Coordinates of C-alpha atoms in Angstrom, one line a residue:
Chain A
M1 CA 60.2 126.0 132.6
S2 CA 57.8 123.5 131.1
L3 CA 57.7 120.8 128.5
L4 CA 54.6 120.6 126.7
V5 CA 54.0 117.8 123.7
V6 CA 50.6 117.1 122.4
G7 CA 50.4 114.3 119.8
S8 CA 49.1 110.6 119.7
V9 CA 47.8 107.8 122.7
A10 CA 47.7 104.8 121.1
L11 CA 47.5 100.8 121.6
D12 CA 49.9 99.4 119.3
S13 CA 50.2 96.0 118.0
V14 CA 53.4 95.2 116.2
E15 CA 55.0 92.3 115.1
T16 CA 58.8 91.8 114.1
P17 CA 61.1 89.1 113.5
F18 CA 62.0 88.7 117.3
G19 CA 58.4 88.5 118.6
S20 CA 55.1 90.6 118.9
R21 CA 53.0 92.7 121.3
E22 CA 49.5 92.9 121.6
E23 CA 47.8 96.7 122.2
A24 CA 50.9 97.9 124.2
L25 CA 51.2 101.4 125.2
G26 CA 52.0 103.5 122.0
G27 CA 51.7 106.4 119.9
S28 CA 53.7 109.8 119.7
A29 CA 52.9 111.4 122.6
V30 CA 53.8 108.7 124.8
Y31 CA 57.1 107.8 123.3
F32 CA 57.9 111.4 123.6
S33 CA 57.1 111.6 127.1
H34 CA 59.3 108.5 128.4
A35 CA 62.2 109.7 126.5
A36 CA 61.8 113.5 127.1
C37 CA 61.2 112.5 131.3
L38 CA 63.9 111.3 131.6
L39 CA 65.7 114.3 131.6
H40 CA 62.9 117.1 132.4
P41 CA 59.2 116.9 133.6
V42 CA 56.3 116.9 130.7
Q43 CA 52.7 118.0 130.1
A44 CA 51.3 115.8 127.7
V45 CA 48.3 116.2 125.7
G46 CA 46.7 113.8 124.0
V47 CA 43.2 111.2 124.0
V48 CA 42.1 108.3 124.9
G49 CA 38.9 105.8 124.3
S50 CA 37.5 104.8 127.7
D51 CA 38.8 101.3 126.9
F52 CA 42.4 102.4 127.4
P53 CA 43.8 100.6 130.7
V54 CA 44.8 103.0 133.6
G55 CA 47.8 101.2 134.6
P56 CA 50.1 102.1 131.8
L57 CA 49.4 106.6 132.3
E58 CA 50.0 106.2 135.7
R59 CA 53.4 104.7 135.4
L60 CA 53.7 107.6 132.7
A61 CA 52.2 109.6 135.8
K62 CA 54.7 108.8 138.3
R63 CA 57.8 109.1 136.4
G64 CA 57.1 112.9 136.0
V65 CA 54.4 113.1 133.1
D66 CA 51.6 115.7 134.1
I67 CA 48.8 113.5 132.0
S68 CA 46.2 116.3 133.2
G69 CA 46.0 116.9 129.5
I70 CA 45.3 113.4 128.7
E71 CA 41.8 113.3 128.0
R72 CA 39.4 110.0 128.6
K73 CA 36.3 110.4 126.0
S74 CA 33.7 107.8 125.4
G75 CA 34.5 105.8 122.6
E76 CA 37.6 103.4 121.4
S77 CA 41.2 104.4 121.7
F78 CA 43.4 104.8 118.7
R79 CA 44.7 101.1 117.8
W80 CA 47.1 100.7 115.2
K81 CA 48.9 97.4 113.9
G82 CA 51.8 97.0 112.3
K83 CA 54.2 94.0 110.6
Y84 CA 58.0 94.5 110.2
S85 CA 60.1 93.5 107.5
Y86 CA 63.0 90.4 108.2
D87 CA 65.4 93.7 108.4
L88 CA 63.1 96.4 110.2
Q89 CA 63.7 98.6 107.4
N90 CA 60.0 98.4 106.3
R91 CA 57.0 97.9 107.7
D92 CA 53.3 97.3 106.9
T93 CA 50.5 98.4 108.7
I94 CA 48.0 95.8 108.9
A95 CA 45.0 98.3 110.7
T96 CA 44.6 101.4 111.7
A97 CA 41.1 102.3 113.9
L98 CA 41.4 106.1 114.8
G99 CA 38.7 105.9 117.5
V100 CA 38.5 109.0 119.4
F101 CA 41.5 110.5 118.2
A102 CA 39.2 110.5 115.0
D103 CA 37.8 113.7 116.7
F104 CA 40.7 115.0 118.9
D105 CA 40.5 118.5 119.7
P106 CA 42.9 119.0 121.8
K107 CA 42.6 121.3 124.8
L108 CA 45.6 122.5 126.9
P109 CA 44.8 122.5 130.7
D110 CA 45.3 126.2 132.1
P111 CA 48.9 125.6 133.7
F112 CA 50.1 123.7 130.1
R113 CA 49.2 127.0 128.5
N114 CA 52.8 129.0 130.4
A115 CA 54.6 126.0 128.6
A116 CA 58.0 126.8 127.8
Y117 CA 58.9 124.5 125.2
V118 CA 56.6 122.4 123.1
F119 CA 56.6 119.5 120.6
L120 CA 53.8 119.4 118.6
G121 CA 53.8 115.8 117.4
N122 CA 52.6 114.8 114.3
I123 CA 48.5 115.4 114.1
D124 CA 46.8 117.6 111.3
P125 CA 48.3 120.3 111.2
E126 CA 45.4 122.2 112.1
L127 CA 45.4 121.0 115.4
Q128 CA 48.9 121.9 115.3
L129 CA 48.1 125.7 114.9
S130 CA 45.1 125.5 117.3
V131 CA 48.1 124.7 119.8
L132 CA 50.0 126.7 119.4
A133 CA 47.1 129.3 119.3
Q134 CA 46.6 128.0 123.4
V135 CA 50.4 128.6 124.8
K136 CA 51.0 132.0 125.7
Q137 CA 54.2 132.5 124.9
P138 CA 56.9 129.6 124.0
E139 CA 61.0 130.0 123.9
L140 CA 61.2 127.3 121.3
V141 CA 58.3 125.2 119.1
A142 CA 58.9 122.2 117.5
C143 CA 57.6 120.1 114.9
D144 CA 56.9 116.6 113.4
T145 CA 54.7 115.7 110.6
M146 CA 53.9 113.1 108.0
N147 CA 53.3 112.9 104.2
Y148 CA 49.9 112.3 104.6
W149 CA 49.3 115.8 105.9
I150 CA 52.7 116.6 103.5
H151 CA 50.0 115.9 100.6
G152 CA 46.8 116.7 102.2
K153 CA 47.0 119.9 104.1
R154 CA 50.0 121.3 102.5
D155 CA 48.5 124.9 102.8
V156 CA 48.3 124.8 106.4
L157 CA 51.2 123.1 107.3
L158 CA 53.2 125.8 105.0
E159 CA 51.5 128.2 107.5
L160 CA 52.4 126.3 111.0
L161 CA 56.1 126.4 109.2
R162 CA 56.0 130.1 109.4
Q163 CA 55.0 129.4 113.2
I164 CA 57.9 127.3 114.5
D165 CA 61.2 126.9 115.3
V166 CA 62.2 123.4 114.6
L167 CA 60.7 121.4 112.0
V168 CA 62.1 117.2 112.8
V169 CA 60.6 114.8 110.4
N170 CA 62.4 112.0 108.8
D171 CA 64.5 111.9 105.2
A172 CA 61.3 110.6 103.3
E173 CA 59.5 113.4 104.9
A174 CA 62.4 116.2 104.1
R175 CA 62.1 115.3 100.5
E176 CA 58.1 114.8 100.0
L177 CA 57.7 118.7 101.5
S178 CA 60.1 119.7 99.6
G179 CA 60.3 118.1 96.6
D180 CA 64.1 117.6 96.7
W181 CA 65.9 114.3 97.3
N182 CA 68.6 115.9 98.6
V183 CA 68.5 116.1 101.7
Y184 CA 70.8 119.0 102.7
R185 CA 68.8 121.2 99.6
A186 CA 65.6 120.2 101.6
A187 CA 66.7 121.3 104.5
R188 CA 67.6 124.5 103.1
W189 CA 63.7 125.0 102.1
I190 CA 62.9 124.1 105.0
L191 CA 64.6 127.0 106.5
E192 CA 63.4 129.4 104.1
R193 CA 60.0 128.5 105.0
G194 CA 59.8 129.5 108.8
P195 CA 62.1 127.6 110.8
R196 CA 65.4 128.5 111.8
I197 CA 66.7 124.8 112.8
A198 CA 65.9 121.8 110.6
V199 CA 66.3 118.4 112.3
I200 CA 66.2 115.8 109.8
K201 CA 66.1 111.7 111.4
Q202 CA 67.6 109.1 108.9
G203 CA 66.7 106.0 110.9
V204 CA 69.9 104.2 111.6
Y205 CA 72.1 106.3 110.5
G206 CA 71.7 109.1 112.6
A207 CA 70.4 112.5 112.4
V208 CA 71.3 116.0 110.6
L209 CA 70.4 119.0 112.2
V210 CA 70.7 122.2 109.7
E211 CA 70.7 125.9 110.6
Q212 CA 72.2 129.0 108.4
G213 CA 75.6 128.1 107.9
R214 CA 76.0 125.2 110.5
I215 CA 75.6 121.3 110.0
F216 CA 76.0 119.0 112.8
Y217 CA 75.4 115.4 112.5
V218 CA 75.3 112.7 114.7
P219 CA 75.2 108.9 113.7
G220 CA 73.2 106.0 115.0
Y221 CA 74.0 104.2 117.4
P222 CA 75.4 101.0 116.8
L223 CA 73.2 98.3 117.9
E224 CA 73.8 94.8 117.1
E225 CA 69.8 93.7 118.2
V226 CA 67.0 96.0 117.2
F227 CA 63.8 94.6 118.6
D228 CA 60.8 97.2 117.8
P229 CA 61.7 100.4 115.6
T230 CA 58.5 101.5 116.3
G231 CA 58.7 105.3 118.7
A232 CA 62.1 105.6 117.7
G233 CA 61.8 109.3 116.1
D234 CA 59.3 110.4 118.6
S235 CA 62.1 109.1 121.4
F236 CA 64.6 111.3 119.5
A237 CA 62.4 114.0 119.8
G238 CA 62.0 113.5 123.4
G239 CA 65.3 113.6 123.8
F240 CA 65.9 116.3 122.2
M241 CA 63.5 118.9 123.7
G242 CA 63.8 117.3 127.4
H243 CA 67.7 118.3 126.8
L244 CA 66.9 121.9 126.0
A245 CA 64.1 122.0 128.5
R246 CA 66.6 121.1 131.7
T247 CA 69.4 123.5 130.0
Q248 CA 66.8 125.9 128.7
D249 CA 69.7 126.8 126.3
T250 CA 69.4 127.1 122.5
S251 CA 72.4 128.1 121.6
S252 CA 74.2 126.2 118.7
A253 CA 76.7 124.4 121.1
N254 CA 73.3 122.8 123.1
L255 CA 71.3 122.2 120.4
R256 CA 74.0 119.8 119.0
R257 CA 73.8 118.0 122.6
A258 CA 70.5 117.5 122.0
M259 CA 70.6 116.0 119.0
V260 CA 72.9 113.4 121.1
Y261 CA 70.1 113.0 123.3
G262 CA 68.5 112.8 120.5
S263 CA 69.7 109.5 119.2
A264 CA 70.5 108.4 122.7
M265 CA 66.5 107.9 123.3
G266 CA 66.0 106.6 120.0
S267 CA 68.7 103.6 120.4
F268 CA 67.3 103.1 123.4
A269 CA 63.3 102.9 122.2
V270 CA 64.3 99.9 119.8
E271 CA 65.9 97.8 122.1
R272 CA 62.9 96.3 123.5
F273 CA 59.2 96.5 122.6
S274 CA 57.0 99.4 123.2
T275 CA 58.7 101.7 125.5
E276 CA 59.7 98.7 127.4
R277 CA 63.5 99.6 127.4
F278 CA 62.4 103.5 129.2
D279 CA 61.4 101.4 132.4
E280 CA 64.7 100.0 132.8
I281 CA 66.5 103.0 132.6
G282 CA 67.3 106.4 134.3
V283 CA 69.8 109.2 133.9
A284 CA 72.4 107.1 134.4
E285 CA 72.1 105.3 131.4
V286 CA 71.2 108.0 129.0
T287 CA 74.6 109.7 130.3
E288 CA 76.6 106.8 129.7
R289 CA 75.4 106.7 126.3
V290 CA 76.0 110.1 125.8
R291 CA 79.1 109.2 126.4
E292 CA 79.8 106.5 123.9
F293 CA 78.5 108.8 121.2
A294 CA 81.3 111.2 121.5
E295 CA 83.7 108.0 121.8
L296 CA 81.9 107.0 118.7
V297 CA 82.9 110.1 116.4
R298 CA 85.7 111.2 118.2
F299 CA 89.1 111.7 116.2
D300 CA 91.6 114.1 116.5
I301 CA 93.4 116.5 113.1
E302 CA 96.5 115.3 113.1
P303 CA 99.2 118.7 113.3
E304 CA 99.6 119.1 109.9
A305 CA 95.7 120.0 109.2
G306 CA 96.4 122.8 111.8
N307 CA 94.4 121.5 114.9
K308 CA 97.5 121.7 117.5
P309 CA 99.4 125.0 117.8
Chain B
M1 CA 107.1 103.7 102.7
S2 CA 105.5 102.7 99.9
L3 CA 101.5 102.0 98.9
L4 CA 101.0 100.1 96.5
V5 CA 97.4 99.5 94.7
V6 CA 96.2 96.7 92.5
G7 CA 93.1 96.9 90.5
S8 CA 91.2 97.8 87.4
V9 CA 91.8 100.7 84.8
A10 CA 88.8 101.4 82.9
L11 CA 87.1 103.4 80.2
D12 CA 83.7 104.2 81.8
S13 CA 80.6 105.9 80.1
V14 CA 78.5 107.4 82.8
E15 CA 75.1 108.9 82.8
T16 CA 73.9 110.7 85.2
P17 CA 70.8 113.4 85.7
F18 CA 73.2 115.8 84.9
G19 CA 75.2 115.1 82.1
S20 CA 76.8 112.5 80.7
R21 CA 80.7 111.5 79.7
E22 CA 82.1 109.1 77.0
E23 CA 85.1 107.0 78.2
A24 CA 86.4 108.8 80.8
L25 CA 89.2 107.6 82.9
G26 CA 87.6 105.3 85.5
G27 CA 88.6 102.0 87.6
S28 CA 89.3 100.9 91.3
A29 CA 93.1 101.5 90.7
V30 CA 92.5 105.2 89.1
Y31 CA 90.0 106.4 91.8
F32 CA 92.0 104.9 94.6
S33 CA 95.3 106.4 93.2
H34 CA 93.7 110.1 92.1
A35 CA 92.8 110.1 95.9
A36 CA 96.0 108.5 97.4
C37 CA 98.7 110.3 96.0
L38 CA 97.3 113.5 97.0
L39 CA 98.8 112.2 100.5
H40 CA 101.4 109.7 99.0
P41 CA 102.9 107.8 96.7
V42 CA 101.6 105.5 94.7
Q43 CA 102.7 102.4 93.0
A44 CA 99.5 101.3 90.7
V45 CA 99.2 97.6 89.3
G46 CA 96.8 97.4 86.6
V47 CA 96.2 96.6 82.5
V48 CA 94.7 98.8 79.6
G49 CA 94.6 97.5 75.8
S50 CA 96.4 99.1 73.4
D51 CA 93.6 101.7 72.3
F52 CA 93.8 103.2 75.9
P53 CA 94.9 107.3 75.4
V54 CA 97.7 108.1 76.7
G55 CA 97.4 111.3 78.3
P56 CA 95.6 110.1 81.5
L57 CA 98.1 107.7 82.8
E58 CA 100.9 110.4 81.9
R59 CA 98.8 112.9 84.1
L60 CA 98.7 110.3 87.0
A61 CA 102.2 109.5 86.8
K62 CA 102.9 113.2 87.3
R63 CA 100.9 113.4 90.4
G64 CA 102.9 111.1 92.0
V65 CA 101.8 107.5 90.4
D66 CA 104.5 105.2 89.4
I67 CA 102.4 103.3 86.5
S68 CA 105.1 101.2 86.0
G69 CA 102.7 98.4 86.8
I70 CA 100.1 99.6 85.0
E71 CA 100.8 96.8 81.7
R72 CA 99.6 97.8 78.2
K73 CA 98.7 94.6 76.4
S74 CA 97.5 93.9 73.4
G75 CA 93.4 94.2 72.8
E76 CA 90.8 96.3 74.1
S77 CA 90.6 97.9 77.6
F78 CA 88.2 97.6 80.1
R79 CA 85.2 99.7 79.3
W80 CA 81.8 99.8 81.4
K81 CA 78.8 101.9 80.7
G82 CA 76.6 102.8 83.6
K83 CA 73.4 105.0 83.9
Y84 CA 72.3 106.3 87.3
S85 CA 68.6 107.4 88.7
Y86 CA 67.4 110.7 89.1
D87 CA 68.6 110.4 92.9
L88 CA 71.7 109.2 92.5
Q89 CA 71.0 106.0 94.7
N90 CA 70.8 103.4 92.2
R91 CA 72.3 102.4 89.2
D92 CA 72.0 100.4 86.2
T93 CA 75.0 98.8 84.0
I94 CA 74.2 99.1 80.7
A95 CA 77.2 97.6 79.2
T96 CA 81.2 95.8 80.3
A97 CA 83.4 94.9 77.5
L98 CA 86.1 93.1 80.2
G99 CA 88.8 93.4 77.3
V100 CA 92.4 92.8 77.9
F101 CA 90.8 93.0 82.2
A102 CA 89.4 89.3 81.4
D103 CA 92.9 87.7 81.5
F104 CA 94.3 89.9 84.0
D105 CA 97.2 88.5 85.6
P106 CA 98.8 91.1 87.8
K107 CA 103.1 91.0 87.6
L108 CA 104.7 93.6 90.3
P109 CA 107.9 95.6 89.0
D110 CA 110.6 94.5 91.5
P111 CA 110.7 97.6 93.1
F112 CA 106.7 96.9 94.3
R113 CA 107.2 93.9 96.1
N114 CA 108.6 95.5 99.0
A115 CA 105.5 97.3 99.4
A116 CA 104.4 98.3 102.8
Y117 CA 101.1 99.3 102.6
V118 CA 99.3 97.4 100.0
F119 CA 95.2 97.9 98.3
L120 CA 93.9 95.2 96.6
G121 CA 91.1 96.6 95.0
N122 CA 88.1 94.4 93.7
I123 CA 89.1 91.9 91.4
D124 CA 89.1 88.1 91.4
P125 CA 90.2 87.0 94.7
E126 CA 92.4 84.3 93.1
L127 CA 94.3 87.3 91.7
Q128 CA 94.3 88.9 94.6
L129 CA 95.9 86.6 96.9
S130 CA 98.6 86.5 93.7
V131 CA 99.3 89.6 94.6
L132 CA 99.7 89.1 97.8
A133 CA 102.4 86.5 97.4
Q134 CA 104.3 88.7 95.3
V135 CA 105.0 91.1 98.3
K136 CA 107.6 90.6 100.7
Q137 CA 106.9 92.1 104.1
P138 CA 103.4 94.0 103.9
E139 CA 102.9 96.2 106.9
L140 CA 98.8 96.2 106.1
V141 CA 96.8 95.0 103.7
A142 CA 93.4 95.8 102.8
C143 CA 90.9 94.7 100.3
D144 CA 87.7 95.2 98.2
T145 CA 85.4 93.0 97.4
M146 CA 82.2 92.5 95.7
N147 CA 78.6 90.2 95.7
Y148 CA 80.6 88.2 92.1
W149 CA 83.3 87.0 94.0
I150 CA 81.4 86.6 97.2
H151 CA 79.3 84.1 95.8
G152 CA 81.1 82.7 93.0
K153 CA 84.5 82.4 94.6
R154 CA 83.7 82.2 98.3
D155 CA 86.2 79.8 99.2
V156 CA 88.8 81.7 98.0
L157 CA 87.5 84.8 99.7
L158 CA 87.5 83.0 103.1
E159 CA 91.5 82.0 102.4
L160 CA 92.2 85.9 101.4
L161 CA 90.3 87.1 104.5
R162 CA 92.8 85.2 106.6
Q163 CA 95.9 87.0 105.0
I164 CA 94.5 90.1 105.3
D165 CA 94.3 93.4 108.0
V166 CA 91.6 95.3 106.7
L167 CA 88.3 94.5 105.1
V168 CA 86.8 97.2 103.0
V169 CA 83.4 96.9 101.5
N170 CA 80.1 98.3 101.6
D171 CA 76.8 97.8 104.0
A172 CA 75.4 95.3 100.9
E173 CA 78.5 93.0 100.5
A174 CA 79.3 93.4 104.4
R175 CA 75.6 92.2 104.5
E176 CA 75.8 89.5 101.5
L177 CA 78.8 88.2 103.0
S178 CA 78.4 87.5 106.6
G179 CA 74.6 86.7 105.5
D180 CA 73.8 89.2 108.5
W181 CA 71.7 92.4 107.4
N182 CA 72.9 93.9 111.1
V183 CA 76.2 96.0 109.8
Y184 CA 77.9 95.2 113.1
R185 CA 76.6 91.7 113.5
A186 CA 78.2 91.6 110.0
A187 CA 81.7 93.4 110.9
R188 CA 82.0 91.5 114.2
W189 CA 81.3 88.0 111.7
I190 CA 84.3 89.6 109.4
L191 CA 86.4 89.8 112.3
E192 CA 86.4 86.3 113.2
R193 CA 87.5 85.7 109.7
G194 CA 91.2 87.0 110.2
P195 CA 91.1 90.9 109.4
R196 CA 91.5 93.0 112.9
I197 CA 89.8 96.3 111.1
A198 CA 86.2 95.7 109.0
V199 CA 85.5 99.2 107.5
I200 CA 82.0 98.9 106.3
K201 CA 81.2 102.2 103.7
Q202 CA 77.5 103.3 104.0
G203 CA 77.2 105.7 100.8
V204 CA 76.0 108.9 101.5
Y205 CA 75.6 108.1 105.1
G206 CA 79.2 108.0 105.7
A207 CA 81.5 104.3 106.8
V208 CA 82.1 102.7 110.2
L209 CA 85.3 101.2 111.5
V210 CA 84.8 98.3 113.6
E211 CA 88.1 97.0 115.8
Q212 CA 87.3 94.7 118.2
G213 CA 85.9 96.3 121.0
R214 CA 85.9 99.8 119.3
I215 CA 83.5 101.6 116.7
F216 CA 84.4 104.6 114.7
Y217 CA 81.7 106.7 112.5
V218 CA 82.3 109.0 110.2
P219 CA 79.4 110.9 108.4
G220 CA 79.2 111.4 104.5
Y221 CA 80.6 114.9 104.1
P222 CA 77.1 116.8 103.2
L223 CA 77.0 117.9 99.6
E224 CA 74.0 119.9 98.3
E225 CA 75.3 118.9 94.9
V226 CA 76.1 115.4 93.8
F227 CA 76.9 114.7 89.9
D228 CA 78.8 111.5 89.4
P229 CA 79.1 108.3 92.1
T230 CA 81.2 106.1 90.5
G231 CA 84.1 105.8 92.2
A232 CA 83.2 107.1 95.7
G233 CA 84.2 103.9 97.5
D234 CA 87.6 103.7 95.9
S235 CA 88.5 107.4 96.6
F236 CA 87.5 106.3 100.3
A237 CA 89.9 103.5 100.4
G238 CA 92.5 106.0 98.5
G239 CA 92.1 108.7 101.3
F240 CA 92.3 105.6 104.0
M241 CA 95.0 104.3 102.9
G242 CA 97.0 107.1 101.6
H243 CA 97.2 108.8 105.2
L244 CA 98.2 105.3 106.5
A245 CA 101.2 105.5 104.6
R246 CA 102.2 108.7 104.4
T247 CA 102.0 108.6 108.8
Q248 CA 103.2 105.1 108.9
D249 CA 100.9 104.9 112.1
T250 CA 98.0 102.2 112.4
S251 CA 97.2 102.7 115.7
S252 CA 93.6 103.7 116.5
A253 CA 93.6 106.9 116.7
N254 CA 94.8 107.3 113.1
L255 CA 92.8 105.1 112.0
R256 CA 90.0 107.2 113.1
R257 CA 92.0 110.0 111.1
A258 CA 92.5 107.5 108.1
M259 CA 88.6 107.4 108.0
V260 CA 88.0 111.0 107.7
Y261 CA 90.4 111.3 105.3
G262 CA 88.6 108.2 102.9
S263 CA 85.7 109.9 104.0
A264 CA 86.8 113.2 102.5
M265 CA 88.0 111.8 99.3
G266 CA 85.0 110.2 98.9
S267 CA 83.4 113.1 98.7
F268 CA 85.2 114.7 96.6
A269 CA 85.6 111.9 93.8
V270 CA 81.7 112.5 93.3
E271 CA 81.7 116.7 92.7
R272 CA 82.6 116.0 89.3
F273 CA 82.1 113.3 86.2
S274 CA 85.5 110.4 86.9
T275 CA 88.3 112.0 88.3
E276 CA 88.0 115.6 87.6
R277 CA 87.7 116.8 91.1
F278 CA 90.6 115.7 91.7
D279 CA 92.6 117.5 89.3
E280 CA 91.3 120.9 90.8
I281 CA 92.3 120.0 94.2
G282 CA 95.7 119.9 96.6
V283 CA 96.3 119.0 100.0
A284 CA 94.9 122.5 101.1
E285 CA 91.8 121.7 99.8
V286 CA 91.9 117.6 101.4
T287 CA 93.1 119.2 104.9
E288 CA 90.3 122.2 104.9
R289 CA 87.6 119.5 104.1
V290 CA 88.9 117.1 107.4
R291 CA 88.0 120.3 109.3
E292 CA 85.2 120.8 108.1
F293 CA 84.7 117.0 109.0
A294 CA 85.8 117.7 113.0
E295 CA 83.3 120.2 112.9
L296 CA 80.4 118.3 111.7
V297 CA 80.6 116.0 114.7
R298 CA 82.1 117.8 117.0
F299 CA 79.9 118.3 121.1
D300 CA 81.1 118.8 124.3
I301 CA 79.5 116.5 126.6
E302 CA 77.7 119.3 129.4
P303 CA 78.8 119.6 132.5
E304 CA 77.0 116.9 134.1
A305 CA 77.8 114.1 131.8
G306 CA 81.2 114.0 133.3
N307 CA 83.3 115.7 130.9
K308 CA 84.5 118.4 132.4
P309 CA 86.0 118.6 135.7

């Protein structure tokens, strides 16, 4: 079953304590696709300017990403420039130039309209609704957003929530959206507004999945070296949705596995600049990391706690 | 096998967004004992002033804590007053009055010198060394510390590290101590200086146990209501050490279980003011919460990842 992503395709200039990259491949649709395509073919929808390099998109296509939904328009590509603090926990945006992304009006190629699994990356919620209207009968729709839309287009966002299955946000966004600092109460607030699943990412600490009456926690992968946190959240979403699309199973047990694939992909994303790490790995590395997650949290309840006969 | 704790016994005045308590029972030895005694008898060493109320100590004794090592000295008891931020993530110390704690010189009653499991709560590392010298042949020694000693008595602390098995600190302390912001590198730094185990607490996010070549992560328990974070770390240590003492097993598998008991006790501590929650629960509630932790992180690797035949 097909997996669709809509989001930004950007040229990121990033400075971290470990070095810098100028105009490297970035954007939510790009990170999502890089991660997800390790598990399942991806249909990507986005827009680039006439100055966008051909090579990176062609490499994405070779990896199983259908880029026929990435429109090339006359004008400049979306560029973002940021600088991270010494501990990578904070970043300053130095420059944002939206370029052709400012007038992004996503149009799905006909074959994309049959998508079963849909991820609406962080763009204007009006555009997210427009994409959703173009998809015929999705199995599962997940969505990201950010503080800018939470404050600027709250009503549209609330309408969107009524139409999606999974909201994937970070803890700060969940707090802003719900007005509650406690992430578990914030998750409950989200579940009361449409989605049946809330996924709240907590950076290096991992992520939590909240369904009605069920909570699952996956830690962040213990990395001693992190080079560039950019795109970790979208890579998480790519792993999460990629696993669901390839298994065609949205049971609770499989949602848990999807969370682990998400956390694994998030950890790969930050090990190199831009999407470089994804160029080095295949499904074997992903599988191995998922195994390590199982070991990371594994414990047996002792006999007196009732786990053994 | 006996379990010994040395630390502060205090009267805490705490203000949170949900209310306040004046001169409630507090201190590292008190929180540790309240948590640990749910699992195993405890021998507590500390000092109180002539003004310390008798009732709370007697209640502790009734719960299986040998308080014969808590000396009553002429003078005022240790008092601490603090106020938490709206989200409980930060606190300001409003007042500290050390009283008789300023001249604390821990003397172990003879029977305490046979202790097998020892927890050195956060006090002057010279006193921690002095306690250690009084214990004949401990099986396992764990130790806490804080930024004040990391900066003020670094050499003594490094000497102490050479003599202990487990360092239990929070992430900020691990970073200060090692000079490294990455907690996993910080843990490795600690392991290179004596302890064979580093336990790094990460507040609401849980805690990580690092041994040579092995890492275990336990999340924080998903609480929608937190009343008073005071003592969570010492309660964690109480659960961790209480489980080890009662099982007399320091294998890796059992250290993992001990981490879960630690996180469970930390979560109980914050559900009420002071140590109030521990007065309401027994081993059944602890066991049930440990079970919930198992469910919180449980996932099965799918067949293609090699977990199934």
